[in-house]
Amino acid sequence: MLVPFHLYEPATLTAVQDLLLRYGPGARVLAGGTDLLPNLERRRVCLQAVLALPALPELRGVQTAGDGRLRLGALVTLAELAASPLLRAYWPILADTAAQMATPQVRHLATLGGNLCAGLPAADLVVVLLALDALIEIQGLDGSYTLSLDQWLAPWGVPRLQSGELVRAVHVLPFTGHAAYQRFGVRAAADVVLANVAVRIPADRDGVRIVVGAHGLRPARAAAAETMLANGAAAPVVAEAAAVWACLPDDRRASRAYRQALVRVLVLRALASRAEVA
Ligand SMILES: Cc1cc2nc3c(=O)[nH]c(=O)nc-3n(C[C@H](O)[C@H](O)[C@H](O)COP(=O)(O)OP(=O)(O)OC[C@H]3O[C@@H](n4cnc5c(N)ncnc54)[C@H](O)[C@@H]3O)c2cc1C
């Protein structure tokens, strides 16, 4: 049973921010609710107020700007990402990743912003967006500002939001080259993955990225493996470096050694299956 809380449906971002300031840590915004509501039910989180995010244009939409930059609103659902013709044509890694996540019912509710803010160590979109060097657009108290996603994710995985702030959107800059994502869970659907990996290889090899999920409490870049790949090392050598470096959990779902073996295989698969991003 849920502990009673005040449910607000503010109509503007200013009203959301006023309520966040009024309640402090006792309030959280609600997007799709697929993470927050189960956590409230299990009493992992107890709140005085839940603030439903308004479906404002600045929180929605899958668009490209004149410079080719992709902007994804925080309230875009996984189903919208998976079905977007723009993503299917130019950013297939994002559409394909969203299509693999959760279940159809969850994908129709769950949002990009919720995936970024839930603090899940292996959140699929966080792994991919880190590999794409995405920027995060924050609604601050004095207007919006952007930060690199890598900087924004604190070492322990909890996003850096000051009191009264929320995520507005994600931006991805265009690049020419290849990007790929690989995940492994015991079940094909509705399972927390045991390991996941994203790679990005620009055509000029400047800015190679290899990101491993569930590294400590957050996904992280395997910097030494990236340098090896940029310098032309063979895929098995790169995969071994990423697997040895990764600080993976050892728990009842899988041993660290098993997860390391998965990372090795997933890096190899990602390097072999990479799709072109023009
Ligand atoms: C059956 C099932 C399967 C799942 N499978 C997957 C999976 O395969 N991969 C995966 O990564 N996740 C999975 N999840 C977890 C979850 O569904 C996703 O992470 C989802 O994207 C969360 O989005 P949401 O809109 O539902 O977030 P919510 O539950 O609404 O919010 C989650 C957290 O983020 C905060 N938040 C949300 N939006 C914002 C914002 N704009 N600004 C600031 N804070 C914000 C909320 O306050 C809350 O703390 C699964 C969940 C379920 C129930």
Short mmCIF file of N, CA, C and O and ligand atoms in Angstrom, two decimals, residues 28-38 53 74 78 100-103 106 109-115 117-118 120 122-125 161 165-168 183 190-191, ligand 1:
data_model
loop_
_atom_site.label_atom_id
_atom_site.label_comp_id
_atom_site.label_asym_id
_atom_site.label_seq_id
_atom_site.Cartn_x
_atom_site.Cartn_y
_atom_site.Cartn_z
N ARG A 28 9.09 14.72 -5.38
CA ARG A 28 9.75 14.31 -6.63
C ARG A 28 8.77 14.49 -7.78
O ARG A 28 7.56 14.38 -7.58
N VAL A 29 9.33 14.72 -8.96
CA VAL A 29 8.47 14.80 -10.14
C VAL A 29 8.12 13.39 -10.60
O VAL A 29 8.87 12.44 -10.39
N LEU A 30 6.97 13.31 -11.24
CA LEU A 30 6.47 12.03 -11.78
C LEU A 30 6.41 12.16 -13.30
O LEU A 30 5.78 13.08 -13.81
N ALA A 31 7.10 11.25 -14.00
CA ALA A 31 7.01 11.24 -15.47
C ALA A 31 6.11 10.07 -15.84
O ALA A 31 4.89 10.16 -15.71
N GLY A 32 6.70 8.93 -16.25
CA GLY A 32 5.86 7.76 -16.54
C GLY A 32 5.46 6.97 -15.30
O GLY A 32 4.52 6.18 -15.32
N GLY A 33 6.23 7.13 -14.24
CA GLY A 33 5.93 6.46 -12.96
C GLY A 33 6.34 5.00 -12.90
O GLY A 33 6.10 4.33 -11.90
N THR A 34 7.02 4.47 -13.94
CA THR A 34 7.34 3.03 -13.95
C THR A 34 8.47 2.67 -12.98
O THR A 34 8.65 1.51 -12.64
N ASP A 35 9.22 3.67 -12.55
CA ASP A 35 10.26 3.46 -11.55
C ASP A 35 9.80 4.03 -10.20
O ASP A 35 9.90 3.36 -9.17
N LEU A 36 9.25 5.23 -10.22
CA LEU A 36 8.90 5.91 -8.95
C LEU A 36 7.76 5.19 -8.22
O LEU A 36 7.83 5.00 -7.01
N LEU A 37 6.72 4.81 -8.95
CA LEU A 37 5.55 4.22 -8.27
C LEU A 37 5.89 2.88 -7.60
O LEU A 37 5.55 2.68 -6.43
N PRO A 38 6.59 1.95 -8.27
CA PRO A 38 6.99 0.73 -7.56
C PRO A 38 7.86 1.03 -6.34
O PRO A 38 7.74 0.37 -5.31
N LEU A 53 4.59 15.83 -14.09
CA LEU A 53 5.17 16.81 -15.02
C LEU A 53 4.17 17.19 -16.09
O LEU A 53 3.53 16.31 -16.68
N ALA A 74 12.47 15.49 -22.38
CA ALA A 74 12.53 14.55 -21.25
C ALA A 74 11.30 13.66 -21.16
O ALA A 74 11.38 12.53 -20.68
N LEU A 78 9.57 5.78 -24.28
CA LEU A 78 10.39 4.78 -24.99
C LEU A 78 9.69 4.34 -26.27
O LEU A 78 10.34 4.12 -27.30
N GLN A 100 14.15 -2.36 -27.39
CA GLN A 100 14.54 -3.58 -26.66
C GLN A 100 14.21 -3.52 -25.18
O GLN A 100 14.32 -4.51 -24.47
N MET A 101 13.86 -2.34 -24.69
CA MET A 101 13.71 -2.16 -23.23
C MET A 101 12.33 -2.60 -22.74
O MET A 101 11.33 -2.46 -23.44
N ALA A 102 12.29 -3.11 -21.52
CA ALA A 102 11.04 -3.33 -20.76
C ALA A 102 10.02 -4.16 -21.55
O ALA A 102 10.38 -5.16 -22.18
N THR A 103 8.75 -3.75 -21.50
CA THR A 103 7.66 -4.45 -22.19
C THR A 103 6.85 -3.39 -22.93
O THR A 103 6.98 -2.20 -22.64
N VAL A 106 5.09 -0.99 -20.52
CA VAL A 106 6.01 -0.08 -19.83
C VAL A 106 6.55 0.96 -20.81
O VAL A 106 6.64 2.15 -20.49
N LEU A 109 4.60 4.15 -21.21
CA LEU A 109 4.58 5.09 -20.08
C LEU A 109 5.97 5.67 -19.80
O LEU A 109 6.13 6.86 -19.53
N ALA A 110 6.98 4.79 -19.82
CA ALA A 110 8.33 5.15 -19.37
C ALA A 110 8.93 6.22 -20.27
O ALA A 110 8.79 6.17 -21.49
N THR A 111 9.64 7.17 -19.65
CA THR A 111 10.20 8.29 -20.42
C THR A 111 11.73 8.27 -20.42
O THR A 111 12.37 7.64 -19.57
N LEU A 112 12.27 9.04 -21.35
CA LEU A 112 13.72 9.25 -21.41
C LEU A 112 14.21 9.91 -20.13
O LEU A 112 15.20 9.47 -19.52
N GLY A 113 13.53 10.98 -19.69
CA GLY A 113 13.96 11.70 -18.48
C GLY A 113 13.97 10.78 -17.28
O GLY A 113 14.89 10.84 -16.45
N GLY A 114 12.96 9.92 -17.16
CA GLY A 114 12.91 8.99 -16.04
C GLY A 114 14.07 8.01 -16.08
O GLY A 114 14.66 7.67 -15.05
N ASN A 115 14.43 7.56 -17.27
CA ASN A 115 15.56 6.63 -17.40
C ASN A 115 16.87 7.30 -16.96
O ASN A 115 17.71 6.67 -16.32
N CYS A 117 17.11 9.81 -14.80
CA CYS A 117 17.07 10.30 -13.41
C CYS A 117 16.86 9.20 -12.39
O CYS A 117 16.96 9.45 -11.18
N ALA A 118 16.53 7.98 -12.82
CA ALA A 118 16.20 6.93 -11.85
C ALA A 118 17.45 6.40 -11.14
O ALA A 118 17.33 5.70 -10.14
N LEU A 120 19.61 4.14 -12.22
CA LEU A 120 19.81 2.70 -12.43
C LEU A 120 21.21 2.48 -13.02
O LEU A 120 21.56 3.10 -14.02
N ALA A 122 22.57 0.26 -14.82
CA ALA A 122 22.69 -0.26 -16.19
C ALA A 122 21.59 0.30 -17.10
O ALA A 122 21.24 -0.33 -18.09
N ALA A 123 21.05 1.49 -16.78
CA ALA A 123 19.96 2.08 -17.58
C ALA A 123 20.38 2.12 -19.06
O ALA A 123 21.39 2.73 -19.41
N ASP A 124 19.58 1.48 -19.90
CA ASP A 124 20.00 1.29 -21.30
C ASP A 124 20.31 2.61 -22.02
O ASP A 124 21.34 2.74 -22.69
N LEU A 125 19.38 3.58 -21.88
CA LEU A 125 19.58 4.82 -22.65
C LEU A 125 20.76 5.62 -22.12
O LEU A 125 21.42 6.32 -22.88
N LEU A 161 21.15 17.19 -9.52
CA LEU A 161 20.11 18.22 -9.68
C LEU A 161 20.08 19.03 -8.39
O LEU A 161 19.98 18.46 -7.30
N GLU A 165 15.45 21.97 -9.51
CA GLU A 165 15.82 21.71 -10.91
C GLU A 165 15.17 20.43 -11.44
O GLU A 165 14.86 19.52 -10.68
N LEU A 166 15.04 20.39 -12.77
CA LEU A 166 14.58 19.16 -13.41
C LEU A 166 15.21 19.05 -14.80
O LEU A 166 15.76 20.02 -15.31
N VAL A 167 15.12 17.86 -15.38
CA VAL A 167 15.70 17.64 -16.71
C VAL A 167 14.68 18.04 -17.77
O VAL A 167 13.52 17.62 -17.71
N ARG A 168 15.10 18.88 -18.72
CA ARG A 168 14.21 19.30 -19.82
C ARG A 168 14.39 18.43 -21.07
O ARG A 168 13.42 18.08 -21.71
N ARG A 183 23.23 -5.67 -25.19
CA ARG A 183 22.82 -5.92 -23.79
C ARG A 183 22.57 -7.40 -23.61
O ARG A 183 22.25 -8.11 -24.58
N ALA A 190 11.59 -7.37 -20.01
CA ALA A 190 11.25 -7.04 -18.62
C ALA A 190 12.24 -7.59 -17.61
O ALA A 190 11.86 -8.06 -16.55
N ASP A 191 13.52 -7.56 -17.95
CA ASP A 191 14.54 -8.07 -17.05
C ASP A 191 15.61 -6.99 -16.89
O ASP A 191 15.91 -6.28 -17.85
C1 LIG B 1 8.69 -4.17 -15.92
C2 LIG B 1 9.77 -3.11 -16.02
C3 LIG B 1 10.79 -3.27 -16.94
C4 LIG B 1 11.79 -2.31 -17.05
N1 LIG B 1 12.78 -2.50 -17.97
C5 LIG B 1 13.77 -1.59 -18.09
C6 LIG B 1 14.79 -1.78 -19.06
O1 LIG B 1 14.79 -2.74 -19.85
N2 LIG B 1 15.80 -0.86 -19.11
C7 LIG B 1 15.84 0.23 -18.26
O2 LIG B 1 16.79 1.02 -18.37
N3 LIG B 1 14.87 0.45 -17.36
C8 LIG B 1 13.84 -0.42 -17.25
N4 LIG B 1 12.84 -0.23 -16.33
C9 LIG B 1 12.91 0.94 -15.42
C10 LIG B 1 12.06 2.16 -15.89
O3 LIG B 1 10.88 1.76 -16.52
C11 LIG B 1 12.81 3.05 -16.87
O4 LIG B 1 14.05 3.44 -16.30
C12 LIG B 1 12.02 4.29 -17.29
O5 LIG B 1 12.66 4.94 -18.37
C13 LIG B 1 11.76 5.27 -16.16
O6 LIG B 1 10.99 6.34 -16.71
P1 LIG B 1 9.66 6.89 -16.02
O7 LIG B 1 9.18 8.01 -16.88
O8 LIG B 1 8.69 5.82 -15.75
O9 LIG B 1 10.27 7.45 -14.65
P2 LIG B 1 9.51 7.80 -13.29
O10 LIG B 1 9.19 6.55 -12.57
O11 LIG B 1 8.39 8.76 -13.53
O12 LIG B 1 10.68 8.59 -12.54
C14 LIG B 1 11.89 7.94 -12.16
C15 LIG B 1 12.73 8.92 -11.34
O13 LIG B 1 13.21 9.97 -12.18
C16 LIG B 1 12.74 11.25 -11.71
N5 LIG B 1 12.40 12.02 -12.92
C17 LIG B 1 11.63 11.61 -13.96
N6 LIG B 1 11.63 12.55 -14.92
C18 LIG B 1 12.40 13.56 -14.47
C19 LIG B 1 12.80 14.85 -15.01
N7 LIG B 1 12.42 15.25 -16.24
N8 LIG B 1 13.60 15.64 -14.26
C20 LIG B 1 14.02 15.24 -13.03
N9 LIG B 1 13.70 14.06 -12.46
C21 LIG B 1 12.90 13.24 -13.18
C22 LIG B 1 11.54 10.93 -10.83
O14 LIG B 1 11.34 11.95 -9.85
C23 LIG B 1 11.95 9.61 -10.22
O15 LIG B 1 12.83 9.82 -9.13
C24 LIG B 1 11.79 -1.16 -16.21
C25 LIG B 1 10.74 -0.98 -15.29
C26 LIG B 1 9.74 -1.94 -15.19
C27 LIG B 1 8.62 -1.72 -14.21
#
